[in-house]
């Protein structure tokens, strides 16, 4: 059974950085997509960044150039490096996996419903 567990959230001032981590376990699929999504109370869940099994990535326009998604397959860990944080980045951040999956990273960014495994979330708060 696939499981993902996030860590690394916290509070930071605008302009600061945080790195989120997500440890995945229980899957050995050759084709998968993993991603980071975020949600603010009262708003829809938003795709932040995704990476597919080919290593291709996708980003929401609002985070391009500031956030970087990466994975360490040896450690079964997904990362989200967040730089130049802004108050509008404040949200609960979720790691998610879609496995098995043939979605591309671009497709996955707007297909949260296709992800079948979700973490518990980690809060990121950016103060001005």
JSON list of C-alpha atoms in Angstrom, two decimals:
[
{"chain": "A", "resi": 1, "resn": "UNK", "atom": "CA", "xyz": [0.00, 0.00, 0.00]},
{"chain": "A", "resi": 2, "resn": "UNK", "atom": "CA", "xyz": [1.37, 3.36, -1.06]},
{"chain": "A", "resi": 3, "resn": "UNK", "atom": "CA", "xyz": [1.85, 5.95, 1.65]},
{"chain": "A", "resi": 4, "resn": "UNK", "atom": "CA", "xyz": [3.35, 9.44, 1.66]},
{"chain": "A", "resi": 5, "resn": "UNK", "atom": "CA", "xyz": [4.37, 11.53, 4.65]},
{"chain": "A", "resi": 6, "resn": "UNK", "atom": "CA", "xyz": [5.27, 15.23, 4.41]},
{"chain": "A", "resi": 7, "resn": "UNK", "atom": "CA", "xyz": [7.52, 17.31, 6.60]},
{"chain": "A", "resi": 8, "resn": "UNK", "atom": "CA", "xyz": [9.31, 20.64, 6.53]},
{"chain": "A", "resi": 9, "resn": "UNK", "atom": "CA", "xyz": [6.57, 23.20, 6.82]},
{"chain": "A", "resi": 10, "resn": "UNK", "atom": "CA", "xyz": [6.77, 26.14, 9.17]},
{"chain": "A", "resi": 11, "resn": "UNK", "atom": "CA", "xyz": [6.66, 29.90, 9.50]},
{"chain": "A", "resi": 12, "resn": "UNK", "atom": "CA", "xyz": [8.96, 32.22, 7.61]},
{"chain": "A", "resi": 13, "resn": "UNK", "atom": "CA", "xyz": [9.12, 35.88, 6.69]},
{"chain": "A", "resi": 14, "resn": "UNK", "atom": "CA", "xyz": [8.53, 37.03, 3.15]},
{"chain": "A", "resi": 15, "resn": "UNK", "atom": "CA", "xyz": [11.59, 36.47, 1.01]},
{"chain": "A", "resi": 16, "resn": "UNK", "atom": "CA", "xyz": [12.64, 33.45, 3.02]},
{"chain": "A", "resi": 17, "resn": "UNK", "atom": "CA", "xyz": [12.97, 29.81, 2.03]},
{"chain": "A", "resi": 18, "resn": "UNK", "atom": "CA", "xyz": [11.63, 26.45, 3.13]},
{"chain": "A", "resi": 19, "resn": "UNK", "atom": "CA", "xyz": [12.12, 22.93, 1.85]},
{"chain": "A", "resi": 20, "resn": "UNK", "atom": "CA", "xyz": [9.32, 20.42, 2.07]},
{"chain": "A", "resi": 21, "resn": "UNK", "atom": "CA", "xyz": [10.02, 16.70, 2.02]},
{"chain": "A", "resi": 22, "resn": "UNK", "atom": "CA", "xyz": [7.77, 13.78, 1.28]},
{"chain": "A", "resi": 23, "resn": "UNK", "atom": "CA", "xyz": [8.79, 10.21, 1.96]},
{"chain": "A", "resi": 24, "resn": "UNK", "atom": "CA", "xyz": [6.95, 7.65, -0.14]},
{"chain": "A", "resi": 25, "resn": "UNK", "atom": "CA", "xyz": [6.67, 3.98, 0.64]},
{"chain": "A", "resi": 26, "resn": "UNK", "atom": "CA", "xyz": [4.92, 0.91, -0.57]},
{"chain": "A", "resi": 27, "resn": "UNK", "atom": "CA", "xyz": [5.09, 1.30, -4.31]},
{"chain": "A", "resi": 28, "resn": "UNK", "atom": "CA", "xyz": [7.30, -0.07, -7.02]},
{"chain": "A", "resi": 29, "resn": "UNK", "atom": "CA", "xyz": [5.45, 1.13, -10.09]},
{"chain": "A", "resi": 30, "resn": "UNK", "atom": "CA", "xyz": [7.51, 2.06, -13.10]},
{"chain": "A", "resi": 31, "resn": "UNK", "atom": "CA", "xyz": [5.06, 4.77, -14.14]},
{"chain": "A", "resi": 32, "resn": "UNK", "atom": "CA", "xyz": [3.88, 7.32, -11.61]},
{"chain": "A", "resi": 33, "resn": "UNK", "atom": "CA", "xyz": [3.43, 10.99, -10.97]},
{"chain": "A", "resi": 34, "resn": "UNK", "atom": "CA", "xyz": [4.07, 12.81, -7.74]},
{"chain": "A", "resi": 35, "resn": "UNK", "atom": "CA", "xyz": [3.12, 16.31, -6.88]},
{"chain": "A", "resi": 36, "resn": "UNK", "atom": "CA", "xyz": [2.68, 19.09, -4.39]},
{"chain": "A", "resi": 37, "resn": "UNK", "atom": "CA", "xyz": [-0.68, 20.74, -3.97]},
{"chain": "A", "resi": 38, "resn": "UNK", "atom": "CA", "xyz": [-1.79, 23.48, -1.62]},
{"chain": "A", "resi": 39, "resn": "UNK", "atom": "CA", "xyz": [-5.04, 24.68, -0.19]},
{"chain": "A", "resi": 40, "resn": "UNK", "atom": "CA", "xyz": [-6.23, 27.68, 1.76]},
{"chain": "A", "resi": 41, "resn": "UNK", "atom": "CA", "xyz": [-9.47, 27.40, 3.75]},
{"chain": "A", "resi": 42, "resn": "UNK", "atom": "CA", "xyz": [-12.38, 28.44, 1.60]},
{"chain": "A", "resi": 43, "resn": "UNK", "atom": "CA", "xyz": [-10.44, 28.12, -1.65]},
{"chain": "A", "resi": 44, "resn": "UNK", "atom": "CA", "xyz": [-9.96, 25.32, -4.13]},
{"chain": "A", "resi": 45, "resn": "UNK", "atom": "CA", "xyz": [-6.95, 23.05, -3.99]},
{"chain": "A", "resi": 46, "resn": "UNK", "atom": "CA", "xyz": [-4.20, 24.25, -6.30]},
{"chain": "A", "resi": 47, "resn": "UNK", "atom": "CA", "xyz": [-1.52, 22.28, -8.08]},
{"chain": "A", "resi": 48, "resn": "UNK", "atom": "CA", "xyz": [1.90, 23.68, -7.21]},
{"chain": "A", "resi": 49, "resn": "UNK", "atom": "CA", "xyz": [4.40, 21.37, -8.88]},
{"chain": "A", "resi": 50, "resn": "UNK", "atom": "CA", "xyz": [4.51, 17.86, -10.29]},
{"chain": "A", "resi": 51, "resn": "UNK", "atom": "CA", "xyz": [7.13, 15.41, -11.47]},
{"chain": "A", "resi": 52, "resn": "UNK", "atom": "CA", "xyz": [6.54, 12.30, -13.53]},
{"chain": "A", "resi": 53, "resn": "UNK", "atom": "CA", "xyz": [8.46, 9.04, -13.82]},
{"chain": "A", "resi": 54, "resn": "UNK", "atom": "CA", "xyz": [10.44, 10.46, -16.77]},
{"chain": "A", "resi": 55, "resn": "UNK", "atom": "CA", "xyz": [11.67, 13.24, -14.52]},
{"chain": "A", "resi": 56, "resn": "UNK", "atom": "CA", "xyz": [9.71, 15.94, -16.31]},
{"chain": "A", "resi": 57, "resn": "UNK", "atom": "CA", "xyz": [8.35, 18.70, -14.13]},
{"chain": "A", "resi": 58, "resn": "UNK", "atom": "CA", "xyz": [5.55, 21.24, -14.18]},
{"chain": "A", "resi": 59, "resn": "UNK", "atom": "CA", "xyz": [4.80, 24.30, -12.09]},
{"chain": "A", "resi": 60, "resn": "UNK", "atom": "CA", "xyz": [1.96, 26.64, -11.40]},
{"chain": "A", "resi": 61, "resn": "UNK", "atom": "CA", "xyz": [2.61, 30.02, -12.98]},
{"chain": "A", "resi": 62, "resn": "UNK", "atom": "CA", "xyz": [2.54, 31.64, -9.54]},
{"chain": "A", "resi": 63, "resn": "UNK", "atom": "CA", "xyz": [5.59, 29.66, -8.36]},
{"chain": "A", "resi": 64, "resn": "UNK", "atom": "CA", "xyz": [7.69, 29.38, -11.51]},
{"chain": "A", "resi": 65, "resn": "UNK", "atom": "CA", "xyz": [11.22, 30.56, -10.91]},
{"chain": "A", "resi": 66, "resn": "UNK", "atom": "CA", "xyz": [10.79, 30.38, -7.13]},
{"chain": "A", "resi": 67, "resn": "UNK", "atom": "CA", "xyz": [9.92, 26.75, -6.38]},
{"chain": "A", "resi": 68, "resn": "UNK", "atom": "CA", "xyz": [11.75, 23.62, -7.48]},
{"chain": "A", "resi": 69, "resn": "UNK", "atom": "CA", "xyz": [10.41, 20.08, -7.31]},
{"chain": "A", "resi": 70, "resn": "UNK", "atom": "CA", "xyz": [12.88, 17.21, -7.23]},
{"chain": "A", "resi": 71, "resn": "UNK", "atom": "CA", "xyz": [13.09, 13.60, -6.19]},
{"chain": "A", "resi": 72, "resn": "UNK", "atom": "CA", "xyz": [15.71, 11.31, -4.76]},
{"chain": "A", "resi": 73, "resn": "UNK", "atom": "CA", "xyz": [14.73, 7.85, -5.94]},
{"chain": "A", "resi": 74, "resn": "UNK", "atom": "CA", "xyz": [17.32, 6.18, -3.73]},
{"chain": "A", "resi": 75, "resn": "UNK", "atom": "CA", "xyz": [15.61, 7.70, -0.70]},
{"chain": "A", "resi": 76, "resn": "UNK", "atom": "CA", "xyz": [12.06, 7.49, -2.10]},
{"chain": "A", "resi": 77, "resn": "UNK", "atom": "CA", "xyz": [11.77, 11.15, -1.23]},
{"chain": "A", "resi": 78, "resn": "UNK", "atom": "CA", "xyz": [10.13, 14.04, -3.02]},
{"chain": "A", "resi": 79, "resn": "UNK", "atom": "CA", "xyz": [11.21, 17.61, -2.30]},
{"chain": "A", "resi": 80, "resn": "UNK", "atom": "CA", "xyz": [9.82, 21.07, -2.86]},
{"chain": "A", "resi": 81, "resn": "UNK", "atom": "CA", "xyz": [12.39, 23.82, -2.46]},
{"chain": "A", "resi": 82, "resn": "UNK", "atom": "CA", "xyz": [10.56, 27.10, -1.96]},
{"chain": "A", "resi": 83, "resn": "UNK", "atom": "CA", "xyz": [12.51, 30.33, -2.31]},
{"chain": "A", "resi": 84, "resn": "UNK", "atom": "CA", "xyz": [11.46, 33.98, -2.30]},
{"chain": "A", "resi": 85, "resn": "UNK", "atom": "CA", "xyz": [8.34, 33.07, -0.38]},
{"chain": "A", "resi": 86, "resn": "UNK", "atom": "CA", "xyz": [5.43, 35.46, -0.41]},
{"chain": "A", "resi": 87, "resn": "UNK", "atom": "CA", "xyz": [2.49, 35.87, 1.98]},
{"chain": "A", "resi": 88, "resn": "UNK", "atom": "CA", "xyz": [0.20, 34.49, -0.74]},
{"chain": "A", "resi": 89, "resn": "UNK", "atom": "CA", "xyz": [2.13, 31.20, -0.57]},
{"chain": "A", "resi": 90, "resn": "UNK", "atom": "CA", "xyz": [0.62, 30.62, 2.87]},
{"chain": "A", "resi": 91, "resn": "UNK", "atom": "CA", "xyz": [-1.36, 27.38, 2.72]},
{"chain": "A", "resi": 92, "resn": "UNK", "atom": "CA", "xyz": [-1.52, 23.77, 3.76]},
{"chain": "A", "resi": 93, "resn": "UNK", "atom": "CA", "xyz": [0.79, 21.89, 1.41]},
{"chain": "A", "resi": 94, "resn": "UNK", "atom": "CA", "xyz": [0.04, 18.30, 0.47]},
{"chain": "A", "resi": 95, "resn": "UNK", "atom": "CA", "xyz": [2.21, 15.66, -1.14]},
{"chain": "A", "resi": 96, "resn": "UNK", "atom": "CA", "xyz": [0.36, 13.31, -3.45]},
{"chain": "A", "resi": 97, "resn": "UNK", "atom": "CA", "xyz": [1.11, 10.30, -5.60]},
{"chain": "A", "resi": 98, "resn": "UNK", "atom": "CA", "xyz": [-0.64, 8.79, -8.56]},
{"chain": "A", "resi": 99, "resn": "UNK", "atom": "CA", "xyz": [0.57, 5.25, -9.10]},
{"chain": "A", "resi": 100, "resn": "UNK", "atom": "CA", "xyz": [0.42, 3.52, -11.43]},
{"chain": "A", "resi": 101, "resn": "UNK", "atom": "CA", "xyz": [-0.06, 6.42, -13.78]},
{"chain": "A", "resi": 102, "resn": "UNK", "atom": "CA", "xyz": [0.81, 7.44, -17.31]},
{"chain": "A", "resi": 103, "resn": "UNK", "atom": "CA", "xyz": [-0.03, 11.10, -16.77]},
{"chain": "A", "resi": 104, "resn": "UNK", "atom": "CA", "xyz": [2.61, 13.62, -17.69]},
{"chain": "A", "resi": 105, "resn": "UNK", "atom": "CA", "xyz": [3.66, 16.21, -15.16]},
{"chain": "A", "resi": 106, "resn": "UNK", "atom": "CA", "xyz": [1.79, 18.87, -17.10]},
{"chain": "A", "resi": 107, "resn": "UNK", "atom": "CA", "xyz": [-1.43, 16.84, -17.11]},
{"chain": "A", "resi": 108, "resn": "UNK", "atom": "CA", "xyz": [-1.08, 16.02, -13.44]},
{"chain": "A", "resi": 109, "resn": "UNK", "atom": "CA", "xyz": [-0.83, 19.63, -12.30]},
{"chain": "A", "resi": 110, "resn": "UNK", "atom": "CA", "xyz": [-4.51, 20.17, -13.06]},
{"chain": "A", "resi": 111, "resn": "UNK", "atom": "CA", "xyz": [-5.71, 16.65, -12.28]},
{"chain": "A", "resi": 112, "resn": "UNK", "atom": "CA", "xyz": [-5.66, 16.43, -8.50]},
{"chain": "A", "resi": 113, "resn": "UNK", "atom": "CA", "xyz": [-8.60, 14.00, -8.59]},
{"chain": "A", "resi": 114, "resn": "UNK", "atom": "CA", "xyz": [-6.39, 11.49, -10.40]},
{"chain": "A", "resi": 115, "resn": "UNK", "atom": "CA", "xyz": [-4.02, 11.24, -7.43]},
{"chain": "A", "resi": 116, "resn": "UNK", "atom": "CA", "xyz": [-4.85, 8.23, -5.30]},
{"chain": "A", "resi": 117, "resn": "UNK", "atom": "CA", "xyz": [-2.53, 8.77, -2.34]},
{"chain": "A", "resi": 118, "resn": "UNK", "atom": "CA", "xyz": [-2.35, 11.92, -0.20]},
{"chain": "A", "resi": 119, "resn": "UNK", "atom": "CA", "xyz": [-0.31, 12.94, 2.79]},
{"chain": "A", "resi": 120, "resn": "UNK", "atom": "CA", "xyz": [-1.67, 14.61, 5.89]},
{"chain": "A", "resi": 121, "resn": "UNK", "atom": "CA", "xyz": [-0.38, 18.03, 4.86]},
{"chain": "A", "resi": 122, "resn": "UNK", "atom": "CA", "xyz": [2.16, 20.44, 6.29]},
{"chain": "A", "resi": 123, "resn": "UNK", "atom": "CA", "xyz": [1.41, 24.09, 7.01]},
{"chain": "A", "resi": 124, "resn": "UNK", "atom": "CA", "xyz": [3.45, 26.85, 5.43]},
{"chain": "A", "resi": 125, "resn": "UNK", "atom": "CA", "xyz": [2.94, 30.36, 6.78]},
{"chain": "A", "resi": 126, "resn": "UNK", "atom": "CA", "xyz": [4.67, 33.37, 5.24]},
{"chain": "A", "resi": 127, "resn": "UNK", "atom": "CA", "xyz": [4.45, 36.67, 7.08]},
{"chain": "A", "resi": 128, "resn": "UNK", "atom": "CA", "xyz": [4.96, 40.07, 5.51]}
]
